[in-house]
Amino acid sequence: MQFTYSERAMTLLKALFPSQLVLHKGDSRSSVLRFQQTVGGRPCDIFSVDGDHRYAGAKIDILNAVNATAVGGTIILDDMRLGGETRRAFEDARRLARLRNVTCVEGLDGNVSRIHRYDRSDVRKIRMSWCTGIVTQ
């Protein structure tokens, strides 16, 4: 795992949702496809995309997420700042992917304790943007 908080987050999620979650580690460009081949079809009801922040990688992550999400399922994406590479990738990917009820929320302010940050910055305030959509086909 790239970030140490991922294992702690998974421990909490498994406690909240026993026997409902499996963590798949690795590069999403190959691990999502391997996951789909292993379980078959489009098994996810909810798919959270928190991946590559560069345009090309983000677009691949989003399209893979849509393809792994059941019809009627929800994709959730963070780091969707208006004008950013990930948001541009989302806007382009949603033209290719069949999504409805797309909602984006801009500029959610939050505070992150210095001890829980994954980088070495001294930043405590963050501004987040999120998008969600329902997969239609």
mmCIF file of N, CA and C in Angstrom:
data_model
loop_
_atom_site.group_PDB
_atom_site.id
_atom_site.type_symbol
_atom_site.label_atom_id
_atom_site.label_comp_id
_atom_site.label_asym_id
_atom_site.label_seq_id
_atom_site.Cartn_x
_atom_site.Cartn_y
_atom_site.Cartn_z
ATOM 1 N N MET A 1 0.849 -1.182 0.000
ATOM 2 C CA MET A 1 0.000 0.000 0.000
ATOM 3 C C MET A 1 0.889 1.238 0.000
ATOM 4 N N GLN A 2 0.444 2.227 -0.704
ATOM 5 C CA GLN A 2 1.236 3.439 -0.787
ATOM 6 C C GLN A 2 1.134 4.248 0.501
ATOM 7 N N PHE A 3 -0.053 4.306 1.123
ATOM 8 C CA PHE A 3 -0.247 5.130 2.295
ATOM 9 C C PHE A 3 -0.579 4.256 3.501
ATOM 10 N N THR A 4 0.001 4.580 4.634
ATOM 11 C CA THR A 4 -0.198 3.766 5.837
ATOM 12 C C THR A 4 -1.631 3.823 6.344
ATOM 13 N N TYR A 5 -2.352 4.873 6.048
ATOM 14 C CA TYR A 5 -3.716 4.975 6.569
ATOM 15 C C TYR A 5 -4.670 3.989 5.894
ATOM 16 N N SER A 6 -4.313 3.443 4.751
ATOM 17 C CA SER A 6 -5.203 2.526 4.049
ATOM 18 C C SER A 6 -5.491 1.268 4.871
ATOM 19 N N GLU A 7 -4.480 0.707 5.492
ATOM 20 C CA GLU A 7 -4.671 -0.493 6.311
ATOM 21 C C GLU A 7 -5.558 -0.184 7.515
ATOM 22 N N ARG A 8 -5.343 0.963 8.167
ATOM 23 C CA ARG A 8 -6.174 1.336 9.321
ATOM 24 C C ARG A 8 -7.617 1.569 8.897
ATOM 25 N N ALA A 9 -7.808 2.215 7.759
ATOM 26 C CA ALA A 9 -9.160 2.453 7.261
ATOM 27 C C ALA A 9 -9.851 1.130 6.954
ATOM 28 N N MET A 10 -9.129 0.194 6.376
ATOM 29 C CA MET A 10 -9.714 -1.107 6.045
ATOM 30 C C MET A 10 -10.098 -1.869 7.307
ATOM 31 N N THR A 11 -9.302 -1.776 8.356
ATOM 32 C CA THR A 11 -9.632 -2.425 9.628
ATOM 33 C C THR A 11 -10.962 -1.897 10.158
ATOM 34 N N LEU A 12 -11.135 -0.592 10.105
ATOM 35 C CA LEU A 12 -12.389 0.015 10.559
ATOM 36 C C LEU A 12 -13.566 -0.421 9.686
ATOM 37 N N LEU A 13 -13.397 -0.380 8.379
ATOM 38 C CA LEU A 13 -14.478 -0.756 7.467
ATOM 39 C C LEU A 13 -14.874 -2.220 7.629
ATOM 40 N N LYS A 14 -13.890 -3.096 7.844
ATOM 41 C CA LYS A 14 -14.208 -4.520 8.041
ATOM 42 C C LYS A 14 -14.969 -4.731 9.345
ATOM 43 N N ALA A 15 -14.670 -3.918 10.352
ATOM 44 C CA ALA A 15 -15.414 -4.016 11.611
ATOM 45 C C ALA A 15 -16.856 -3.541 11.429
ATOM 46 N N LEU A 16 -17.043 -2.515 10.611
ATOM 47 C CA LEU A 16 -18.389 -1.980 10.376
ATOM 48 C C LEU A 16 -19.197 -2.851 9.418
ATOM 49 N N PHE A 17 -18.521 -3.484 8.473
ATOM 50 C CA PHE A 17 -19.200 -4.272 7.435
ATOM 51 C C PHE A 17 -18.543 -5.653 7.324
ATOM 52 N N PRO A 18 -18.705 -6.484 8.352
ATOM 53 C CA PRO A 18 -18.021 -7.789 8.329
ATOM 54 C C PRO A 18 -18.435 -8.633 7.129
ATOM 55 N N SER A 19 -17.466 -9.298 6.551
ATOM 56 C CA SER A 19 -17.654 -10.214 5.418
ATOM 57 C C SER A 19 -18.210 -9.544 4.167
ATOM 58 N N GLN A 20 -18.125 -8.221 4.083
ATOM 59 C CA GLN A 20 -18.664 -7.530 2.912
ATOM 60 C C GLN A 20 -17.594 -6.820 2.087
ATOM 61 N N LEU A 21 -16.377 -6.751 2.594
ATOM 62 C CA LEU A 21 -15.331 -5.992 1.904
ATOM 63 C C LEU A 21 -14.092 -6.839 1.701
ATOM 64 N N VAL A 22 -13.452 -6.611 0.568
ATOM 65 C CA VAL A 22 -12.170 -7.228 0.289
ATOM 66 C C VAL A 22 -11.265 -6.135 -0.252
ATOM 67 N N LEU A 23 -10.072 -6.024 0.298
ATOM 68 C CA LEU A 23 -9.102 -5.041 -0.165
ATOM 69 C C LEU A 23 -8.251 -5.668 -1.256
ATOM 70 N N HIS A 24 -8.202 -5.017 -2.396
ATOM 71 C CA HIS A 24 -7.379 -5.469 -3.504
ATOM 72 C C HIS A 24 -6.265 -4.450 -3.696
ATOM 73 N N LYS A 25 -5.049 -4.873 -3.426
ATOM 74 C CA LYS A 25 -3.896 -3.979 -3.525
ATOM 75 C C LYS A 25 -3.313 -4.050 -4.927
ATOM 76 N N GLY A 26 -2.730 -2.937 -5.348
ATOM 77 C CA GLY A 26 -2.025 -2.944 -6.618
ATOM 78 C C GLY A 26 -2.429 -1.793 -7.509
ATOM 79 N N ASP A 27 -1.799 -1.725 -8.639
ATOM 80 C CA ASP A 27 -2.072 -0.706 -9.636
ATOM 81 C C ASP A 27 -3.472 -0.948 -10.190
ATOM 82 N N SER A 28 -4.327 0.043 -10.086
ATOM 83 C CA SER A 28 -5.730 -0.131 -10.475
ATOM 84 C C SER A 28 -5.903 -0.449 -11.952
ATOM 85 N N ARG A 29 -4.938 -0.078 -12.775
ATOM 86 C CA ARG A 29 -5.066 -0.367 -14.206
ATOM 87 C C ARG A 29 -5.107 -1.865 -14.468
ATOM 88 N N SER A 30 -4.484 -2.646 -13.583
ATOM 89 C CA SER A 30 -4.523 -4.104 -13.748
ATOM 90 C C SER A 30 -5.321 -4.786 -12.635
ATOM 91 N N SER A 31 -5.298 -4.262 -11.417
ATOM 92 C CA SER A 31 -5.954 -4.960 -10.308
ATOM 93 C C SER A 31 -7.478 -4.949 -10.420
ATOM 94 N N VAL A 32 -8.069 -3.885 -10.947
ATOM 95 C CA VAL A 32 -9.532 -3.856 -11.099
ATOM 96 C C VAL A 32 -9.957 -4.890 -12.137
ATOM 97 N N LEU A 33 -9.218 -4.989 -13.224
ATOM 98 C CA LEU A 33 -9.545 -5.975 -14.257
ATOM 99 C C LEU A 33 -9.371 -7.400 -13.729
ATOM 100 N N ARG A 34 -8.307 -7.657 -12.963
ATOM 101 C CA ARG A 34 -8.093 -8.971 -12.356
ATOM 102 C C ARG A 34 -9.232 -9.312 -11.405
ATOM 103 N N PHE A 35 -9.637 -8.310 -10.615
ATOM 104 C CA PHE A 35 -10.747 -8.498 -9.679
ATOM 105 C C PHE A 35 -12.011 -8.903 -10.431
ATOM 106 N N GLN A 36 -12.334 -8.203 -11.504
ATOM 107 C CA GLN A 36 -13.529 -8.529 -12.289
ATOM 108 C C GLN A 36 -13.454 -9.937 -12.875
ATOM 109 N N GLN A 37 -12.288 -10.328 -13.351
ATOM 110 C CA GLN A 37 -12.130 -11.662 -13.914
ATOM 111 C C GLN A 37 -12.299 -12.735 -12.840
ATOM 112 N N THR A 38 -11.835 -12.425 -11.628
ATOM 113 C CA THR A 38 -11.916 -13.387 -10.532
ATOM 114 C C THR A 38 -13.352 -13.604 -10.074
ATOM 115 N N VAL A 39 -14.090 -12.522 -9.885
ATOM 116 C CA VAL A 39 -15.447 -12.638 -9.339
ATOM 117 C C VAL A 39 -16.512 -12.672 -10.427
ATOM 118 N N GLY A 40 -16.174 -12.224 -11.606
ATOM 119 C CA GLY A 40 -17.110 -12.252 -12.729
ATOM 120 C C GLY A 40 -18.044 -11.064 -12.757
ATOM 121 N N GLY A 41 -18.193 -10.497 -13.931
ATOM 122 C CA GLY A 41 -19.175 -9.436 -14.147
ATOM 123 C C GLY A 41 -18.853 -8.111 -13.493
ATOM 124 N N ARG A 42 -19.914 -7.488 -12.979
ATOM 125 C CA ARG A 42 -19.823 -6.146 -12.400
ATOM 126 C C ARG A 42 -20.308 -6.232 -10.952
ATOM 127 N N PRO A 43 -19.461 -6.661 -10.058
ATOM 128 C CA PRO A 43 -19.896 -7.043 -8.713
ATOM 129 C C PRO A 43 -20.096 -5.908 -7.705
ATOM 130 N N CYS A 44 -19.660 -4.718 -8.010
ATOM 131 C CA CYS A 44 -19.659 -3.662 -6.989
ATOM 132 C C CYS A 44 -20.956 -2.863 -6.981
ATOM 133 N N ASP A 45 -21.505 -2.665 -5.804
ATOM 134 C CA ASP A 45 -22.655 -1.770 -5.637
ATOM 135 C C ASP A 45 -22.180 -0.335 -5.426
ATOM 136 N N ILE A 46 -21.033 -0.210 -4.779
ATOM 137 C CA ILE A 46 -20.407 1.101 -4.555
ATOM 138 C C ILE A 46 -18.933 0.956 -4.888
ATOM 139 N N PHE A 47 -18.414 1.910 -5.643
ATOM 140 C CA PHE A 47 -17.001 1.886 -6.015
ATOM 141 C C PHE A 47 -16.440 3.270 -5.733
ATOM 142 N N SER A 48 -15.466 3.348 -4.841
ATOM 143 C CA SER A 48 -14.822 4.612 -4.510
ATOM 144 C C SER A 48 -13.521 4.723 -5.289
ATOM 145 N N VAL A 49 -13.400 5.778 -6.068
ATOM 146 C CA VAL A 49 -12.199 6.009 -6.868
ATOM 147 C C VAL A 49 -11.343 7.058 -6.152
ATOM 148 N N ASP A 50 -10.170 6.642 -5.735
ATOM 149 C CA ASP A 50 -9.189 7.548 -5.132
ATOM 150 C C ASP A 50 -7.846 7.117 -5.690
ATOM 151 N N GLY A 51 -7.601 7.493 -6.924
ATOM 152 C CA GLY A 51 -6.435 6.961 -7.613
ATOM 153 C C GLY A 51 -5.535 8.021 -8.178
ATOM 154 N N ASP A 52 -5.110 7.771 -9.396
ATOM 155 C CA ASP A 52 -4.169 8.629 -10.111
ATOM 156 C C ASP A 52 -4.742 10.037 -10.230
ATOM 157 N N HIS A 53 -3.907 11.035 -10.045
ATOM 158 C CA HIS A 53 -4.346 12.428 -10.138
ATOM 159 C C HIS A 53 -3.949 13.077 -11.459
ATOM 160 N N ARG A 54 -3.361 12.283 -12.351
ATOM 161 C CA ARG A 54 -3.044 12.777 -13.681
ATOM 162 C C ARG A 54 -4.199 12.403 -14.608
ATOM 163 N N TYR A 55 -4.412 13.215 -15.631
ATOM 164 C CA TYR A 55 -5.574 13.050 -16.507
ATOM 165 C C TYR A 55 -5.725 11.628 -17.040
ATOM 166 N N ALA A 56 -4.723 11.110 -17.719
ATOM 167 C CA ALA A 56 -4.848 9.805 -18.387
ATOM 168 C C ALA A 56 -5.123 8.691 -17.380
ATOM 169 N N GLY A 57 -4.377 8.672 -16.290
ATOM 170 C CA GLY A 57 -4.574 7.634 -15.279
ATOM 171 C C GLY A 57 -5.922 7.748 -14.594
ATOM 172 N N ALA A 58 -6.353 8.970 -14.322
ATOM 173 C CA ALA A 58 -7.652 9.179 -13.681
ATOM 174 C C ALA A 58 -8.782 8.704 -14.589
ATOM 175 N N LYS A 59 -8.669 8.978 -15.872
ATOM 176 C CA LYS A 59 -9.717 8.565 -16.804
ATOM 177 C C LYS A 59 -9.814 7.039 -16.860
ATOM 178 N N ILE A 60 -8.686 6.368 -16.896
ATOM 179 C CA ILE A 60 -8.676 4.900 -16.886
ATOM 180 C C ILE A 60 -9.294 4.387 -15.587
ATOM 181 N N ASP A 61 -8.915 4.977 -14.451
ATOM 182 C CA ASP A 61 -9.472 4.569 -13.158
ATOM 183 C C ASP A 61 -10.997 4.697 -13.148
ATOM 184 N N ILE A 62 -11.495 5.795 -13.667
ATOM 185 C CA ILE A 62 -12.942 6.059 -13.658
ATOM 186 C C ILE A 62 -13.669 5.072 -14.559
ATOM 187 N N LEU A 63 -13.169 4.857 -15.768
ATOM 188 C CA LEU A 63 -13.811 3.914 -16.688
ATOM 189 C C LEU A 63 -13.768 2.490 -16.137
ATOM 190 N N ASN A 64 -12.655 2.096 -15.531
ATOM 191 C CA ASN A 64 -12.571 0.772 -14.907
ATOM 192 C C ASN A 64 -13.578 0.649 -13.763
ATOM 193 N N ALA A 65 -13.732 1.710 -12.983
ATOM 194 C CA ALA A 65 -14.691 1.684 -11.874
ATOM 195 C C ALA A 65 -16.107 1.508 -12.387
ATOM 196 N N VAL A 66 -16.446 2.235 -13.434
ATOM 197 C CA VAL A 66 -17.795 2.107 -14.009
ATOM 198 C C VAL A 66 -18.014 0.682 -14.514
ATOM 199 N N ASN A 67 -17.025 0.118 -15.175
ATOM 200 C CA ASN A 67 -17.151 -1.237 -15.714
ATOM 201 C C ASN A 67 -17.229 -2.304 -14.632
ATOM 202 N N ALA A 68 -16.743 -2.010 -13.432
ATOM 203 C CA ALA A 68 -16.788 -2.967 -12.315
ATOM 204 C C ALA A 68 -17.996 -2.740 -11.412
ATOM 205 N N THR A 69 -18.796 -1.728 -11.701
ATOM 206 C CA THR A 69 -19.937 -1.382 -10.853
ATOM 207 C C THR A 69 -21.232 -1.852 -11.496
ATOM 208 N N ALA A 70 -22.068 -2.472 -10.694
ATOM 209 C CA ALA A 70 -23.344 -2.995 -11.173
ATOM 210 C C ALA A 70 -24.237 -1.864 -11.670
ATOM 211 N N VAL A 71 -25.105 -2.174 -12.629
ATOM 212 C CA VAL A 71 -26.100 -1.207 -13.082
ATOM 213 C C VAL A 71 -26.932 -0.799 -11.866
ATOM 214 N N GLY A 72 -27.078 0.495 -11.673
ATOM 215 C CA GLY A 72 -27.763 1.021 -10.495
ATOM 216 C C GLY A 72 -26.828 1.297 -9.336
ATOM 217 N N GLY A 73 -25.562 0.866 -9.472
ATOM 218 C CA GLY A 73 -24.561 1.108 -8.432
ATOM 219 C C GLY A 73 -24.020 2.532 -8.512
ATOM 220 N N THR A 74 -23.295 2.917 -7.493
ATOM 221 C CA THR A 74 -22.793 4.285 -7.365
ATOM 222 C C THR A 74 -21.277 4.312 -7.426
ATOM 223 N N ILE A 75 -20.741 5.258 -8.181
ATOM 224 C CA ILE A 75 -19.306 5.527 -8.088
ATOM 225 C C ILE A 75 -19.139 6.842 -7.327
ATOM 226 N N ILE A 76 -18.109 6.876 -6.510
ATOM 227 C CA ILE A 76 -17.786 8.043 -5.689
ATOM 228 C C ILE A 76 -16.345 8.416 -5.993
ATOM 229 N N LEU A 77 -16.098 9.691 -6.252
ATOM 230 C CA LEU A 77 -14.757 10.138 -6.611
ATOM 231 C C LEU A 77 -14.366 11.334 -5.757
ATOM 232 N N ASP A 78 -13.152 11.304 -5.237
ATOM 233 C CA ASP A 78 -12.671 12.471 -4.507
ATOM 234 C C ASP A 78 -11.641 13.210 -5.357
ATOM 235 N N ASP A 79 -11.170 14.322 -4.842
ATOM 236 C CA ASP A 79 -10.189 15.153 -5.560
ATOM 237 C C ASP A 79 -10.728 15.625 -6.909
ATOM 238 N N MET A 80 -11.979 16.057 -6.928
ATOM 239 C CA MET A 80 -12.657 16.478 -8.154
ATOM 240 C C MET A 80 -12.741 18.001 -8.267
ATOM 241 N N ARG A 81 -11.653 18.669 -7.916
ATOM 242 C CA ARG A 81 -11.605 20.137 -7.980
ATOM 243 C C ARG A 81 -11.894 20.616 -9.397
ATOM 244 N N LEU A 82 -12.824 21.533 -9.517
ATOM 245 C CA LEU A 82 -13.175 22.116 -10.801
ATOM 246 C C LEU A 82 -11.922 22.707 -11.447
ATOM 247 N N GLY A 83 -11.655 22.312 -12.683
ATOM 248 C CA GLY A 83 -10.471 22.795 -13.392
ATOM 249 C C GLY A 83 -9.262 21.893 -13.236
ATOM 250 N N GLY A 84 -9.330 20.924 -12.326
ATOM 251 C CA GLY A 84 -8.211 20.010 -12.111
ATOM 252 C C GLY A 84 -8.202 18.867 -13.115
ATOM 253 N N GLU A 85 -7.069 18.160 -13.193
ATOM 254 C CA GLU A 85 -6.940 17.057 -14.147
ATOM 255 C C GLU A 85 -7.931 15.938 -13.869
ATOM 256 N N THR A 86 -8.162 15.613 -12.581
ATOM 257 C CA THR A 86 -9.083 14.522 -12.264
ATOM 258 C C THR A 86 -10.515 14.895 -12.643
ATOM 259 N N ARG A 87 -10.896 16.132 -12.453
ATOM 260 C CA ARG A 87 -12.256 16.563 -12.811
ATOM 261 C C ARG A 87 -12.440 16.548 -14.325
ATOM 262 N N ARG A 88 -11.415 16.991 -15.053
ATOM 263 C CA ARG A 88 -11.476 16.962 -16.514
ATOM 264 C C ARG A 88 -11.582 15.518 -17.002
ATOM 265 N N ALA A 89 -10.832 14.615 -16.373
ATOM 266 C CA ALA A 89 -10.913 13.194 -16.728
ATOM 267 C C ALA A 89 -12.311 12.649 -16.436
ATOM 268 N N PHE A 90 -12.899 13.072 -15.322
ATOM 269 C CA PHE A 90 -14.249 12.629 -14.977
ATOM 270 C C PHE A 90 -15.259 13.125 -16.009
ATOM 271 N N GLU A 91 -15.163 14.390 -16.373
ATOM 272 C CA GLU A 91 -16.105 14.954 -17.346
ATOM 273 C C GLU A 91 -15.987 14.235 -18.689
ATOM 274 N N ASP A 92 -14.762 13.927 -19.112
ATOM 275 C CA ASP A 92 -14.577 13.212 -20.375
ATOM 276 C C ASP A 92 -15.040 11.759 -20.257
ATOM 277 N N ALA A 93 -14.729 11.108 -19.145
ATOM 278 C CA ALA A 93 -15.114 9.708 -18.948
ATOM 279 C C ALA A 93 -16.626 9.563 -18.856
ATOM 280 N N ARG A 94 -17.291 10.512 -18.263
ATOM 281 C CA ARG A 94 -18.747 10.374 -18.127
ATOM 282 C C ARG A 94 -19.456 10.494 -19.471
ATOM 283 N N ARG A 95 -18.812 11.097 -20.453
ATOM 284 C CA ARG A 95 -19.386 11.121 -21.797
ATOM 285 C C ARG A 95 -19.333 9.727 -22.427
ATOM 286 N N LEU A 96 -18.314 8.949 -22.070
ATOM 287 C CA LEU A 96 -18.156 7.591 -22.582
ATOM 288 C C LEU A 96 -18.919 6.575 -21.732
ATOM 289 N N ALA A 97 -18.889 6.776 -20.437
ATOM 290 C CA ALA A 97 -19.571 5.865 -19.515
ATOM 291 C C ALA A 97 -21.016 6.327 -19.362
ATOM 292 N N ARG A 98 -21.855 5.422 -19.050
ATOM 293 C CA ARG A 98 -23.264 5.768 -18.898
ATOM 294 C C ARG A 98 -23.554 6.011 -17.422
ATOM 295 N N LEU A 99 -23.593 7.289 -17.071
ATOM 296 C CA LEU A 99 -23.857 7.691 -15.690
ATOM 297 C C LEU A 99 -25.051 8.633 -15.662
ATOM 298 N N ARG A 100 -25.850 8.534 -14.621
ATOM 299 C CA ARG A 100 -26.960 9.471 -14.429
ATOM 300 C C ARG A 100 -26.873 10.015 -13.007
ATOM 301 N N ASN A 101 -27.665 10.996 -12.749
ATOM 302 C CA ASN A 101 -27.706 11.628 -11.418
ATOM 303 C C ASN A 101 -26.301 12.017 -10.950
ATOM 304 N N VAL A 102 -25.516 12.559 -11.854
ATOM 305 C CA VAL A 102 -24.170 12.995 -11.501
ATOM 306 C C VAL A 102 -24.274 14.251 -10.644
ATOM 307 N N THR A 103 -23.598 14.217 -9.527
ATOM 308 C CA THR A 103 -23.581 15.352 -8.611
ATOM 309 C C THR A 103 -22.141 15.615 -8.198
ATOM 310 N N CYS A 104 -21.739 16.871 -8.255
ATOM 311 C CA CYS A 104 -20.410 17.258 -7.786
ATOM 312 C C CYS A 104 -20.566 18.329 -6.719
ATOM 313 N N VAL A 105 -19.778 18.204 -5.688
ATOM 314 C CA VAL A 105 -19.797 19.144 -4.580
ATOM 315 C C VAL A 105 -18.411 19.764 -4.491
ATOM 316 N N GLU A 106 -18.380 21.068 -4.489
ATOM 317 C CA GLU A 106 -17.110 21.805 -4.509
ATOM 318 C C GLU A 106 -16.779 22.387 -3.144
ATOM 319 N N GLY A 107 -15.506 22.416 -2.844
ATOM 320 C CA GLY A 107 -14.988 23.207 -1.742
ATOM 321 C C GLY A 107 -15.476 22.848 -0.359
ATOM 322 N N LEU A 108 -15.457 21.558 -0.019
ATOM 323 C CA LEU A 108 -15.790 21.161 1.347
ATOM 324 C C LEU A 108 -14.566 21.385 2.214
ATOM 325 N N ASP A 109 -14.679 22.245 3.208
ATOM 326 C CA ASP A 109 -13.550 22.540 4.082
ATOM 327 C C ASP A 109 -13.435 21.490 5.177
ATOM 328 N N GLY A 110 -12.205 21.158 5.503
ATOM 329 C CA GLY A 110 -11.961 20.202 6.580
ATOM 330 C C GLY A 110 -10.623 20.456 7.225
ATOM 331 N N ASN A 111 -10.459 19.904 8.389
ATOM 332 C CA ASN A 111 -9.195 19.974 9.115
ATOM 333 C C ASN A 111 -8.642 18.566 9.273
ATOM 334 N N VAL A 112 -7.374 18.403 8.998
ATOM 335 C CA VAL A 112 -6.719 17.111 9.153
ATOM 336 C C VAL A 112 -5.585 17.290 10.144
ATOM 337 N N SER A 113 -5.607 16.464 11.173
ATOM 338 C CA SER A 113 -4.551 16.518 12.179
ATOM 339 C C SER A 113 -3.202 16.229 11.526
ATOM 340 N N ARG A 114 -2.181 16.881 12.011
ATOM 341 C CA ARG A 114 -0.838 16.649 11.459
ATOM 342 C C ARG A 114 -0.429 15.189 11.605
ATOM 343 N N ILE A 115 -0.892 14.517 12.647
ATOM 344 C CA ILE A 115 -0.458 13.131 12.848
ATOM 345 C C ILE A 115 -1.154 12.168 11.897
ATOM 346 N N HIS A 116 -2.219 12.599 11.231
ATOM 347 C CA HIS A 116 -2.925 11.725 10.307
ATOM 348 C C HIS A 116 -2.656 12.067 8.843
ATOM 349 N N ARG A 117 -1.775 12.985 8.571
ATOM 350 C CA ARG A 117 -1.470 13.319 7.176
ATOM 351 C C ARG A 117 -0.459 12.320 6.638
ATOM 352 N N TYR A 118 -0.579 12.013 5.362
ATOM 353 C CA TYR A 118 0.343 11.065 4.746
ATOM 354 C C TYR A 118 1.591 11.748 4.218
ATOM 355 N N ASP A 119 1.568 13.072 4.092
ATOM 356 C CA ASP A 119 2.754 13.773 3.611
ATOM 357 C C ASP A 119 3.420 14.486 4.793
ATOM 358 N N ARG A 120 4.431 15.242 4.521
ATOM 359 C CA ARG A 120 5.181 15.893 5.597
ATOM 360 C C ARG A 120 4.850 17.376 5.728
ATOM 361 N N SER A 121 3.791 17.809 5.076
ATOM 362 C CA SER A 121 3.447 19.225 5.137
ATOM 363 C C SER A 121 2.850 19.571 6.496
ATOM 364 N N ASP A 122 2.792 20.839 6.752
ATOM 365 C CA ASP A 122 2.243 21.321 8.004
ATOM 366 C C ASP A 122 0.815 21.845 7.798
ATOM 367 N N VAL A 123 0.192 21.425 6.711
ATOM 368 C CA VAL A 123 -1.138 21.915 6.365
ATOM 369 C C VAL A 123 -2.181 21.216 7.214
ATOM 370 N N ARG A 124 -3.055 21.984 7.821
ATOM 371 C CA ARG A 124 -4.131 21.396 8.619
ATOM 372 C C ARG A 124 -5.483 21.569 7.942
ATOM 373 N N LYS A 125 -5.627 22.607 7.164
ATOM 374 C CA LYS A 125 -6.910 22.841 6.506
ATOM 375 C C LYS A 125 -6.845 22.288 5.085
ATOM 376 N N ILE A 126 -7.918 21.615 4.707
ATOM 377 C CA ILE A 126 -7.998 21.093 3.353
ATOM 378 C C ILE A 126 -9.334 21.502 2.744
ATOM 379 N N ARG A 127 -9.367 21.531 1.453
ATOM 380 C CA ARG A 127 -10.600 21.820 0.722
ATOM 381 C C ARG A 127 -10.795 20.673 -0.269
ATOM 382 N N MET A 128 -11.887 19.939 -0.097
ATOM 383 C CA MET A 128 -12.149 18.756 -0.902
ATOM 384 C C MET A 128 -13.316 18.993 -1.855
ATOM 385 N N SER A 129 -13.292 18.286 -2.961
ATOM 386 C CA SER A 129 -14.389 18.286 -3.919
ATOM 387 C C SER A 129 -14.677 16.835 -4.297
ATOM 388 N N TRP A 130 -15.953 16.497 -4.390
ATOM 389 C CA TRP A 130 -16.386 15.126 -4.645
ATOM 390 C C TRP A 130 -17.387 15.095 -5.792
ATOM 391 N N CYS A 131 -17.437 13.974 -6.504
ATOM 392 C CA CYS A 131 -18.479 13.722 -7.498
ATOM 393 C C CYS A 131 -19.004 12.305 -7.285
ATOM 394 N N THR A 132 -20.287 12.122 -7.588
ATOM 395 C CA THR A 132 -20.895 10.805 -7.561
ATOM 396 C C THR A 132 -21.747 10.634 -8.817
ATOM 397 N N GLY A 133 -22.003 9.405 -9.163
ATOM 398 C CA GLY A 133 -22.880 9.107 -10.283
ATOM 399 C C GLY A 133 -23.425 7.694 -10.175
ATOM 400 N N ILE A 134 -24.580 7.469 -10.787
ATOM 401 C CA ILE A 134 -25.211 6.149 -10.821
ATOM 402 C C ILE A 134 -24.943 5.520 -12.185
ATOM 403 N N VAL A 135 -24.473 4.282 -12.187
ATOM 404 C CA VAL A 135 -24.167 3.569 -13.424
ATOM 405 C C VAL A 135 -25.465 3.083 -14.062
ATOM 406 N N THR A 136 -25.645 3.365 -15.354
ATOM 407 C CA THR A 136 -26.895 3.003 -16.028
ATOM 408 C C THR A 136 -26.777 1.780 -16.935
ATOM 409 N N GLN A 137 -25.637 1.486 -17.492
ATOM 410 C CA GLN A 137 -25.484 0.303 -18.355
ATOM 411 C C GLN A 137 -24.094 -0.251 -18.233
#
